[in-house]
mmCIF file of C-alpha atoms in Angstrom:
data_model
loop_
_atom_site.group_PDB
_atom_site.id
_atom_site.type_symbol
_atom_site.label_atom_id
_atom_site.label_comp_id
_atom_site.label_asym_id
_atom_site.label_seq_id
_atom_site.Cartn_x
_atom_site.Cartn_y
_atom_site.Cartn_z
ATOM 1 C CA UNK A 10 -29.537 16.290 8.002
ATOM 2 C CA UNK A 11 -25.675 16.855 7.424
ATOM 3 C CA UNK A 12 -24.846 19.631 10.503
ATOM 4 C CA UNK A 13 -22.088 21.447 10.788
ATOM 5 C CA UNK A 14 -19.646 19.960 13.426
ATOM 6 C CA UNK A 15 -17.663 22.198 15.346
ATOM 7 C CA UNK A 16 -13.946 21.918 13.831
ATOM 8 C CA UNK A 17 -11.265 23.271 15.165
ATOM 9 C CA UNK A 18 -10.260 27.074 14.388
ATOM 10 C CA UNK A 19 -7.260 25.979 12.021
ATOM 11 C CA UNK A 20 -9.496 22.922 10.188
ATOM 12 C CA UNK A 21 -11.996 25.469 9.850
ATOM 13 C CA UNK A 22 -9.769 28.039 8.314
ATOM 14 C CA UNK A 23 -7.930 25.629 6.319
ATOM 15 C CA UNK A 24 -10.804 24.877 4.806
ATOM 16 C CA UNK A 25 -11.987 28.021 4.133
ATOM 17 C CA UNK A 26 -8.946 29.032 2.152
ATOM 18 C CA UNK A 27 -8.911 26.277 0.241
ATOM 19 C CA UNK A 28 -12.128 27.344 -1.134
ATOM 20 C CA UNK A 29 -11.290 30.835 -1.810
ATOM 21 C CA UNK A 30 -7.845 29.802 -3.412
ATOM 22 C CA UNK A 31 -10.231 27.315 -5.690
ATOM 23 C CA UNK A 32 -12.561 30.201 -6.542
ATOM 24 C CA UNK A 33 -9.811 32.756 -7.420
ATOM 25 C CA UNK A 34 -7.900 30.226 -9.821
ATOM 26 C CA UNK A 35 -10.792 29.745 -11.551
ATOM 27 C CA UNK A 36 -12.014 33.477 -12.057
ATOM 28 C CA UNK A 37 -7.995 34.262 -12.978
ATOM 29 C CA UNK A 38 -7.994 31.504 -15.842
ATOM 30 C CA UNK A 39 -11.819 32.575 -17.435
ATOM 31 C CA UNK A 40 -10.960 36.248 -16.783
ATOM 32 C CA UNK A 41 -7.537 35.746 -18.481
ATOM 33 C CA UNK A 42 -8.718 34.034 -21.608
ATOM 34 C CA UNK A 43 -11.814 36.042 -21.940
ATOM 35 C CA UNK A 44 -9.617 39.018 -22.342
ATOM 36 C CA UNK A 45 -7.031 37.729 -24.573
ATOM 37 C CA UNK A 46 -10.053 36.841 -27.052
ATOM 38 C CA UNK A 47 -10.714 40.190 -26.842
ATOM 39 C CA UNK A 48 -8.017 41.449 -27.561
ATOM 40 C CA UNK A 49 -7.770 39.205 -30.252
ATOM 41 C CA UNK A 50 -10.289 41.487 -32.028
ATOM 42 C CA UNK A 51 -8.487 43.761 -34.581
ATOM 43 C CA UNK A 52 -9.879 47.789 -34.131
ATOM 44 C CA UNK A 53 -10.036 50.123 -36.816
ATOM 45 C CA UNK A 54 -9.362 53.118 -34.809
ATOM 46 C CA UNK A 55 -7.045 53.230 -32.409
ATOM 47 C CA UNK A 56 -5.337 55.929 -30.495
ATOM 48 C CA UNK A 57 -1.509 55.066 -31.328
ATOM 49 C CA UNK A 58 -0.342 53.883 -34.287
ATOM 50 C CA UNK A 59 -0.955 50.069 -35.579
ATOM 51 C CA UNK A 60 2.104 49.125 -34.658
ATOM 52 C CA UNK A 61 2.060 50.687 -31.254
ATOM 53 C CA UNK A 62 -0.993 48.904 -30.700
ATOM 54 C CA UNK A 63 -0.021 45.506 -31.683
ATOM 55 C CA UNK A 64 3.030 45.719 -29.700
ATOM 56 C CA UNK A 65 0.814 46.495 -26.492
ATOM 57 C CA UNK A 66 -1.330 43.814 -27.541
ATOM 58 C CA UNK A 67 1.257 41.449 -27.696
ATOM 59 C CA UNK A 68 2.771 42.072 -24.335
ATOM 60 C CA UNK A 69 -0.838 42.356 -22.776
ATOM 61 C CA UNK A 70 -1.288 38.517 -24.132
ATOM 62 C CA UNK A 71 1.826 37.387 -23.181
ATOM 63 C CA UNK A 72 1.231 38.455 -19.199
ATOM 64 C CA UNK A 73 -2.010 37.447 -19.544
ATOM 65 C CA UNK A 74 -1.433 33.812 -20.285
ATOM 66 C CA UNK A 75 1.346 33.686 -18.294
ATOM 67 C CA UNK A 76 -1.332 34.511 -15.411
ATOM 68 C CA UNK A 77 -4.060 31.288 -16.778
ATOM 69 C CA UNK A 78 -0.193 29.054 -16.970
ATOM 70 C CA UNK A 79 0.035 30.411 -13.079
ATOM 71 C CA UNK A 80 -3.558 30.016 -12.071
ATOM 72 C CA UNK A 81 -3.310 26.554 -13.386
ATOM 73 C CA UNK A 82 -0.133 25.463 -11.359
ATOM 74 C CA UNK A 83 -1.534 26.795 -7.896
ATOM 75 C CA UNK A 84 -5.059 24.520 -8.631
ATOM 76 C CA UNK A 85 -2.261 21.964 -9.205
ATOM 77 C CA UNK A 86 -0.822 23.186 -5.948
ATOM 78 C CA UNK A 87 -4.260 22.646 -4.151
ATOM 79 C CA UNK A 88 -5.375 19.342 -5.582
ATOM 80 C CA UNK A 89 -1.898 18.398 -4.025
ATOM 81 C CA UNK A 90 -3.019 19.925 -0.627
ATOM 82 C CA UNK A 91 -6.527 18.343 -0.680
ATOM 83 C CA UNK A 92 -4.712 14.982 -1.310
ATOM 84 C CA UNK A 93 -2.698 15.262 1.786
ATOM 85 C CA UNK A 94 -5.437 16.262 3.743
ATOM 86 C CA UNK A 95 -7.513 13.728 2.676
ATOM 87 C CA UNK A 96 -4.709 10.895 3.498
ATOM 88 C CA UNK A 97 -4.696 12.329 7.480
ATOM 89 C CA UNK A 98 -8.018 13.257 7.695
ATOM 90 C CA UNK A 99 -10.277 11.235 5.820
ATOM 91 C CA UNK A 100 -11.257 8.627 8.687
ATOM 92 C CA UNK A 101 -13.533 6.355 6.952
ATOM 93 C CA UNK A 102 -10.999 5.408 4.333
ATOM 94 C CA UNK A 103 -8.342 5.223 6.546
ATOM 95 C CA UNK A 104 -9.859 3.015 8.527
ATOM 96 C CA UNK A 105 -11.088 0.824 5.469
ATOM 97 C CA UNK A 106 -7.352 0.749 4.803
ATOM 98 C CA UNK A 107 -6.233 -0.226 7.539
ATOM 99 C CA UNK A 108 -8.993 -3.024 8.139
ATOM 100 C CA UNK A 109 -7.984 -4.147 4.448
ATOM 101 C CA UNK A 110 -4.096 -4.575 5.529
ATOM 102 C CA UNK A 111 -4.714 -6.398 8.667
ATOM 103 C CA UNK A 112 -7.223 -8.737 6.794
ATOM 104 C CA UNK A 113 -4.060 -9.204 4.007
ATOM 105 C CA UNK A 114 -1.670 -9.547 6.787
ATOM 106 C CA UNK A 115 -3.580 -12.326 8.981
ATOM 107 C CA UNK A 116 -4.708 -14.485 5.940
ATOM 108 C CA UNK A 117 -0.629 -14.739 5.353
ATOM 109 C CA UNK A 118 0.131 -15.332 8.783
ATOM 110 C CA UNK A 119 -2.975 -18.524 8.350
ATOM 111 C CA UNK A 120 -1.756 -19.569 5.424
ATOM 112 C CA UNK A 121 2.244 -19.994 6.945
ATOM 113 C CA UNK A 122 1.090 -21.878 9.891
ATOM 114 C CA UNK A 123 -1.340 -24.290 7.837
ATOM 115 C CA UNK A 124 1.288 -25.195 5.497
ATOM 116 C CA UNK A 125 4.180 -24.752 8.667
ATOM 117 C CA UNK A 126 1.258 -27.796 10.871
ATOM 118 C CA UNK A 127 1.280 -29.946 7.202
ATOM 119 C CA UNK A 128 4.236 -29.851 7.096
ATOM 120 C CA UNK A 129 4.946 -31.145 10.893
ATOM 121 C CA UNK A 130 2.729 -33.678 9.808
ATOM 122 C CA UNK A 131 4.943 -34.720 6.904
ATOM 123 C CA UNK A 132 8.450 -34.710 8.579
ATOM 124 C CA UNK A 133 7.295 -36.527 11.796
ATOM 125 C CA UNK A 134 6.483 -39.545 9.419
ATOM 126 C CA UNK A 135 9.718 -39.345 7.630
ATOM 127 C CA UNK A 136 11.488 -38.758 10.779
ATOM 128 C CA UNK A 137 10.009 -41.841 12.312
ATOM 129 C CA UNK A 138 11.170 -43.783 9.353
ATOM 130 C CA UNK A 139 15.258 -42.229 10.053
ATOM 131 C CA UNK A 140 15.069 -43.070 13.126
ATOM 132 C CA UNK A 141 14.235 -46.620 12.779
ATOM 133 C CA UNK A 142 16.864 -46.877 9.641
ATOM 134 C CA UNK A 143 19.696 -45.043 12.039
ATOM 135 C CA UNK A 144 19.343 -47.238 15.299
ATOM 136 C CA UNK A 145 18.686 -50.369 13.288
ATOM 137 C CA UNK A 146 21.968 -50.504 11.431
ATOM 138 C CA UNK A 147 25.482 -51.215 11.668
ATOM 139 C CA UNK A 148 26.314 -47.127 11.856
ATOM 140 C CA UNK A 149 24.679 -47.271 15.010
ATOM 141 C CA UNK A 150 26.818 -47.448 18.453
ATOM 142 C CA UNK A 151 23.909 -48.791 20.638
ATOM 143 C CA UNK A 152 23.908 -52.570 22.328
ATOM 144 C CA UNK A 153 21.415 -55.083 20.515
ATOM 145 C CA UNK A 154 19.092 -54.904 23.225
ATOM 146 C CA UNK A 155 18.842 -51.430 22.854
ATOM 147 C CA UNK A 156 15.615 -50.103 21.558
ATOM 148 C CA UNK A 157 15.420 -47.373 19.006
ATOM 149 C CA UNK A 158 14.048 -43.909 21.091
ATOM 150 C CA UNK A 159 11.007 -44.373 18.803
ATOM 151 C CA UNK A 160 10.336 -47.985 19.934
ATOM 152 C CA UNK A 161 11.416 -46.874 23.334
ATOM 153 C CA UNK A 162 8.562 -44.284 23.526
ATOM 154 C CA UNK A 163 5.832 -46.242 21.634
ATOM 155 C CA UNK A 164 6.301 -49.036 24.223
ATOM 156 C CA UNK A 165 6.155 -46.529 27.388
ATOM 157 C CA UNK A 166 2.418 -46.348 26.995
ATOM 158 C CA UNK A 167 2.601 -50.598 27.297
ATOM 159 C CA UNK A 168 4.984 -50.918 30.353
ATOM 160 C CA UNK A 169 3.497 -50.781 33.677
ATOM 161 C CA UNK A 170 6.575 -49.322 35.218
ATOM 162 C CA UNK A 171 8.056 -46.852 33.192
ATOM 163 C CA UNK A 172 11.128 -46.611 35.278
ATOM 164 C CA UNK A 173 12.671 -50.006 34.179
ATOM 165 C CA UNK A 174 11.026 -49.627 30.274
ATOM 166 C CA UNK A 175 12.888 -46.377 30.261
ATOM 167 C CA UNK A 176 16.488 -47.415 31.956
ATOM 168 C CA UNK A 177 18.293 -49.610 29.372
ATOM 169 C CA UNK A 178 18.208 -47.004 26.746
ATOM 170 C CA UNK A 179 19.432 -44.489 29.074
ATOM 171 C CA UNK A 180 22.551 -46.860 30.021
ATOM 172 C CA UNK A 181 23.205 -46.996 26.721
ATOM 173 C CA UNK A 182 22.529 -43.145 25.610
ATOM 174 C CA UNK A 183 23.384 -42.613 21.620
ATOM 175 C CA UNK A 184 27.294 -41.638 21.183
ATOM 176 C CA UNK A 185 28.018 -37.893 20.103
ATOM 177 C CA UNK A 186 28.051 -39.273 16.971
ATOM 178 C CA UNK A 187 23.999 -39.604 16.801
ATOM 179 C CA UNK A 188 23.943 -35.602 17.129
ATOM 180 C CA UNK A 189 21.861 -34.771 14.024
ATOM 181 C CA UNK A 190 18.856 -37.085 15.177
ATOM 182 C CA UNK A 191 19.907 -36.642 18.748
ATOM 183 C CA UNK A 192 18.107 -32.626 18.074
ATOM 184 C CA UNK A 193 14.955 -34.647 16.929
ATOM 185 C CA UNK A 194 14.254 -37.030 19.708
ATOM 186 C CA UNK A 195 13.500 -33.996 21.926
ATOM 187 C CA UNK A 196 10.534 -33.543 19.455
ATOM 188 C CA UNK A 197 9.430 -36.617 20.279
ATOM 189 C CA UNK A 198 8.870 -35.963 23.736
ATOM 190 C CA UNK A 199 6.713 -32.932 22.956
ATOM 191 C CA UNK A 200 4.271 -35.462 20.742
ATOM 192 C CA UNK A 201 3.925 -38.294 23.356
ATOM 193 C CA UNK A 202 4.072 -38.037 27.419
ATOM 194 C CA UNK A 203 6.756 -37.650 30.027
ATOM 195 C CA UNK A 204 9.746 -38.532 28.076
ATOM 196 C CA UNK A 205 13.662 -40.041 28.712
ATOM 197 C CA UNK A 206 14.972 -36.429 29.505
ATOM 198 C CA UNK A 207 12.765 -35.847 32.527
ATOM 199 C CA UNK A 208 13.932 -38.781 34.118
ATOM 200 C CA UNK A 209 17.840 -37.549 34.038
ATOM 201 C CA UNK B 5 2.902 10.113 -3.062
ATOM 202 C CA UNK B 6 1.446 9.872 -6.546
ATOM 203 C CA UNK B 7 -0.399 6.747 -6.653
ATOM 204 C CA UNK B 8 -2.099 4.490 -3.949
ATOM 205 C CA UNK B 9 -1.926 0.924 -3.610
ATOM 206 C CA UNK B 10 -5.145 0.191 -1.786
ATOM 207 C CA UNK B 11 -8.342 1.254 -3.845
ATOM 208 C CA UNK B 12 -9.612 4.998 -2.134
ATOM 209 C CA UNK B 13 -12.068 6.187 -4.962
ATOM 210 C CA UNK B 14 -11.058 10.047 -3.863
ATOM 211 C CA UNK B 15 -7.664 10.260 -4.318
ATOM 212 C CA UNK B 16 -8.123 9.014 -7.609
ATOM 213 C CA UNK B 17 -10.780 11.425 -8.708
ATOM 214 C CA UNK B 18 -8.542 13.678 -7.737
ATOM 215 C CA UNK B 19 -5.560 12.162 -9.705
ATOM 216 C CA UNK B 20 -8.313 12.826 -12.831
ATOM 217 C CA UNK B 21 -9.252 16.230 -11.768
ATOM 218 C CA UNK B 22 -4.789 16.526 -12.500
ATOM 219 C CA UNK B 23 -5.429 15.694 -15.575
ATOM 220 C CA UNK B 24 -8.129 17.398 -16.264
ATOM 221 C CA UNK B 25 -6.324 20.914 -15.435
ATOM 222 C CA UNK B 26 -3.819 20.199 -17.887
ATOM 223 C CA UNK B 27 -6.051 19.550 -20.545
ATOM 224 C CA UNK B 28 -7.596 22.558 -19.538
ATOM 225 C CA UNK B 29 -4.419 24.909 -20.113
ATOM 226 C CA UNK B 30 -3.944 23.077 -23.571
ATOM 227 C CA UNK B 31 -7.410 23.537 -24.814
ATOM 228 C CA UNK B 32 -6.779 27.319 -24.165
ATOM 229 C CA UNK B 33 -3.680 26.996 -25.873
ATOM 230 C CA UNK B 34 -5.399 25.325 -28.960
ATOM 231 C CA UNK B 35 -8.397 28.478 -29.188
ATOM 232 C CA UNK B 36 -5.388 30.648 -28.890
ATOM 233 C CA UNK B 37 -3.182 29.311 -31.391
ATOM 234 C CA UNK B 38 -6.022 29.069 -33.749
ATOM 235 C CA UNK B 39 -6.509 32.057 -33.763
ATOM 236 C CA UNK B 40 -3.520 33.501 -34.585
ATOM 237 C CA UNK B 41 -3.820 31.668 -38.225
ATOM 238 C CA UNK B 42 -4.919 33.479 -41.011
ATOM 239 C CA UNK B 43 -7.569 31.169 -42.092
ATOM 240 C CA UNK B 44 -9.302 30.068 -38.330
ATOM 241 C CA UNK B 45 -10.780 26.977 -38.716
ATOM 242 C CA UNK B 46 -13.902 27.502 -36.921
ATOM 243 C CA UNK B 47 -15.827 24.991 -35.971
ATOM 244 C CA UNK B 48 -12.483 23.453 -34.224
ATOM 245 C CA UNK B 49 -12.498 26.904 -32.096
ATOM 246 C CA UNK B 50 -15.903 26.298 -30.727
ATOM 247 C CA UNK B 51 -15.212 22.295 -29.854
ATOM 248 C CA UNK B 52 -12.309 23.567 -28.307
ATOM 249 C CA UNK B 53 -13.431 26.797 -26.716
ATOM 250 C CA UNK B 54 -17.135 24.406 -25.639
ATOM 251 C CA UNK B 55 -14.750 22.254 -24.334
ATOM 252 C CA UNK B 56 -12.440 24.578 -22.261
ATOM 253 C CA UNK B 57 -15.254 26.247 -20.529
ATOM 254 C CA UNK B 58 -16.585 22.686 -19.790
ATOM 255 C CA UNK B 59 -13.470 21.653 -18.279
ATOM 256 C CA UNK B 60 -13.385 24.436 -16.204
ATOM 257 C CA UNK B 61 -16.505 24.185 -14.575
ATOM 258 C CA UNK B 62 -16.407 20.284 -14.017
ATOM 259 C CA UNK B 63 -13.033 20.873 -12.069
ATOM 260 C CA UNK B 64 -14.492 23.688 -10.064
ATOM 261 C CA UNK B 65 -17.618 21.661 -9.475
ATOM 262 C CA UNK B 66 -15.645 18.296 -8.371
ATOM 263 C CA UNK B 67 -13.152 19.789 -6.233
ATOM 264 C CA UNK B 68 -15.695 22.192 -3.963
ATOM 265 C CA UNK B 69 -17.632 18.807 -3.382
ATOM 266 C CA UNK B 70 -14.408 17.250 -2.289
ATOM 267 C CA UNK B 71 -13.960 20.219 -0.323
ATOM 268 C CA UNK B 72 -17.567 20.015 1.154
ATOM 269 C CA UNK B 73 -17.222 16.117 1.578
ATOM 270 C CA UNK B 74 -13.836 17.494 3.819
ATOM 271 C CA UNK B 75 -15.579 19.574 5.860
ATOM 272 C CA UNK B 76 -17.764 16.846 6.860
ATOM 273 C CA UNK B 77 -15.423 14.440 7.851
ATOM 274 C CA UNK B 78 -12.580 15.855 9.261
ATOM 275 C CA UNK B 79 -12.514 16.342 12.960
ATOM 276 C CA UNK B 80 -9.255 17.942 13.541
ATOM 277 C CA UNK B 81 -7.874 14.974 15.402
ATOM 278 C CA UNK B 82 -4.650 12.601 14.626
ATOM 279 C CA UNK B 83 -5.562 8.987 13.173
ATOM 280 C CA UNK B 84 -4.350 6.580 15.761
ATOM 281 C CA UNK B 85 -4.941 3.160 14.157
ATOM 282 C CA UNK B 86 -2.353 1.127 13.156
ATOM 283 C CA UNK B 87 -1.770 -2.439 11.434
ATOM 284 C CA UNK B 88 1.134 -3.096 13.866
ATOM 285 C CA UNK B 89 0.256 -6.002 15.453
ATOM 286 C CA UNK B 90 -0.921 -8.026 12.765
ATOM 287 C CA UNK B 91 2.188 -7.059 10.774
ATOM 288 C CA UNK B 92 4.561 -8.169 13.654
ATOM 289 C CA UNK B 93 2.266 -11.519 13.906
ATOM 290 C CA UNK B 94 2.984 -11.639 9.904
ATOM 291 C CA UNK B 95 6.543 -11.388 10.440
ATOM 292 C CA UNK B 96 6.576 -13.884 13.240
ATOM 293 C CA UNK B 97 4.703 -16.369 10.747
ATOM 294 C CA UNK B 98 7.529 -15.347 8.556
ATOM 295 C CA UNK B 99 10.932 -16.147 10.828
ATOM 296 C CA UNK B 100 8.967 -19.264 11.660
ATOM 297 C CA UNK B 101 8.993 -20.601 8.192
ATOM 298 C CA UNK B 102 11.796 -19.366 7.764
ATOM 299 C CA UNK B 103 13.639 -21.761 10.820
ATOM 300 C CA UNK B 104 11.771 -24.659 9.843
ATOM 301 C CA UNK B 105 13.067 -24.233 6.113
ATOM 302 C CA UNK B 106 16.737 -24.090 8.371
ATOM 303 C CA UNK B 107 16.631 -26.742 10.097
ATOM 304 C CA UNK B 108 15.294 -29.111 6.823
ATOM 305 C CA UNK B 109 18.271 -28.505 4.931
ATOM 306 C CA UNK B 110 20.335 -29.410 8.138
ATOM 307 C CA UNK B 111 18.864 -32.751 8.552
ATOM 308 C CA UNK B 112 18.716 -32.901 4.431
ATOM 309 C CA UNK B 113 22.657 -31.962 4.323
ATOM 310 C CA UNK B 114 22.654 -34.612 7.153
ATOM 311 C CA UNK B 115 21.088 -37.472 5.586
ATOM 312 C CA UNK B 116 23.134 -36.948 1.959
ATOM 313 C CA UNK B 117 26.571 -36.992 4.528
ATOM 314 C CA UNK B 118 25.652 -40.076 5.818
ATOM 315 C CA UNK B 119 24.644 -41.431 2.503
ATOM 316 C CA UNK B 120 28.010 -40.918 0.886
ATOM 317 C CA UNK B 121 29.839 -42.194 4.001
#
């Protein structure tokens, strides 16, 4: 059973008039057309001349559909209202929405960090592969019994003291010149344990 | 607003019912210009007169249920939900892709530097 809940006084009258401003547009346009048909009808008698008459009759029209052309703008005028209200008001849509935009949003946001994770997955493999190219040849400054960071952090899990694994390459820490993969070895120490840095 | 993105059934009845008036004030146009001819044609006054008083009552009848429909549902209070947080998350999703595709073309400008040295 649908009850009546108690709106507030200006919902309520809001309401209201929208009704009555329905009704009356609708009773102006029927009323308005009814009577121009009407006096569409041509009268044999009629108490000023013909031409009298037909010149009343034509003005009478004229105001008369100017009324239905005015009737029909302000049902225009409340279709736009009921709109509006129906955006702010109408909580069930709203809230479907809303739930719909936040569903959009969040499968984008999954979708970045999936490909953002493959990705990782991707570059840590070619980046193992620089390194290993970079502190292998001639371009690099290092001593010959200097490992590559990658070799120096696979064999950290090996050594039994980490200490002395750990100090030749930091003797021999990569020249300036090693910057751009200098950014990536940090990386590194987020993958595997306690890495070169924390030792300095 | 004239259209909306996300599919709410009401607001486009209510787009039709637009419509609808304005084929409403040219049907009455149509009776009226008819008959102003000399020779009315008339069965195309009563399709168009049937169809005018049709119109009319299917608009009336379609907007007091929306009215009725309004008086059920509205309580008189503001809307306070809001898909700001999973729209900042979004954007955060965003930026990150965004650095990552960054700092790739660093290490790519890198690499081709190196090659040509």
């Amino acid at each position: 059973m649908a009850q009546q809940r108690a709106l507030p006084q200006s919902k309520e009258t809001l309401l209201q008039s929208y009704n009555k401003r329905l009704k009356d547009d609708v009773k102006s346009i029927m009323d308005n057309f009814t009577e121009i048909i009407k006096t569409a009808k041509i009268e044999d008698e009629t108490q000023v001349s013909r031409a009298t008459q037909g010149e009343q009759d034509n003005y009478e029209m004229h105001v008369r559909a100017a009324n239905i052309v005015r009737a029909g703008e302000s049902l225009m005028k409340l279709v736009s209202d009921l709109k509006q209200f129906l955006i702010l008001n109408d909580f069930p849509s709203v809230n479907e929405a809303i739930d719909q935009r936040n569903q959009q949003l969040r499968a984008l946001q999954e979708e970045c960090d999936r490909k953002l994770v493959a990705l990782r997955d991707e570059v840590s493999i070619d980046l193992y592969e620089l390194e290993e190219e970079y502190y292998s040849s001639s371009s690099s400054l290092c001593e010959a019994n200097d490992l590559p960071l990658c070799e120096a952090y696979w064999r950290l899990d090996l050594d039994t003291d980490p200490a002395d694994g750990l100090s030749a390459p930091l003797l021999a820490s990569p020249e300036p010149s090693a910057g751009p993969l200098q950014a990536a070895a940090p990386a590194h120490s987020h993958t595997g344990g306690p890495g070169p840095t924390e030792h300095t | 607003m004239a259209t909306y993105s996300l599919a709410n059934e009401r607001l486009r009845a209510l787009e039709d019912i637009e419509r609808e008036i304005g084929a409403i004030l040219q049907n009455a146009g149509t009776v009226i210009l008819e008959l102003s001819k000399e020779k009315t044609n008339e069965r195309l006054l009563d399709r168009q007169a049937a169809a005018f008083t049709a119109s009319v009552q299917h608009v009336e009848a379609e907007l007091s249920a929306q009215i009725r429909y309004l008086t059920q549902v509205a309580t008189g209070q503001p809307h306070e939900g809001s898909s700001y947080s999973s729209r900042k998350d979004c954007q955060m999703a965003l930026k990150r892709v965004d650095y990552a595709r960054l700092k790739l073309s660093e290490v790519a400008r890198t690499c081709e530097q190196m090659l040509e040295n």
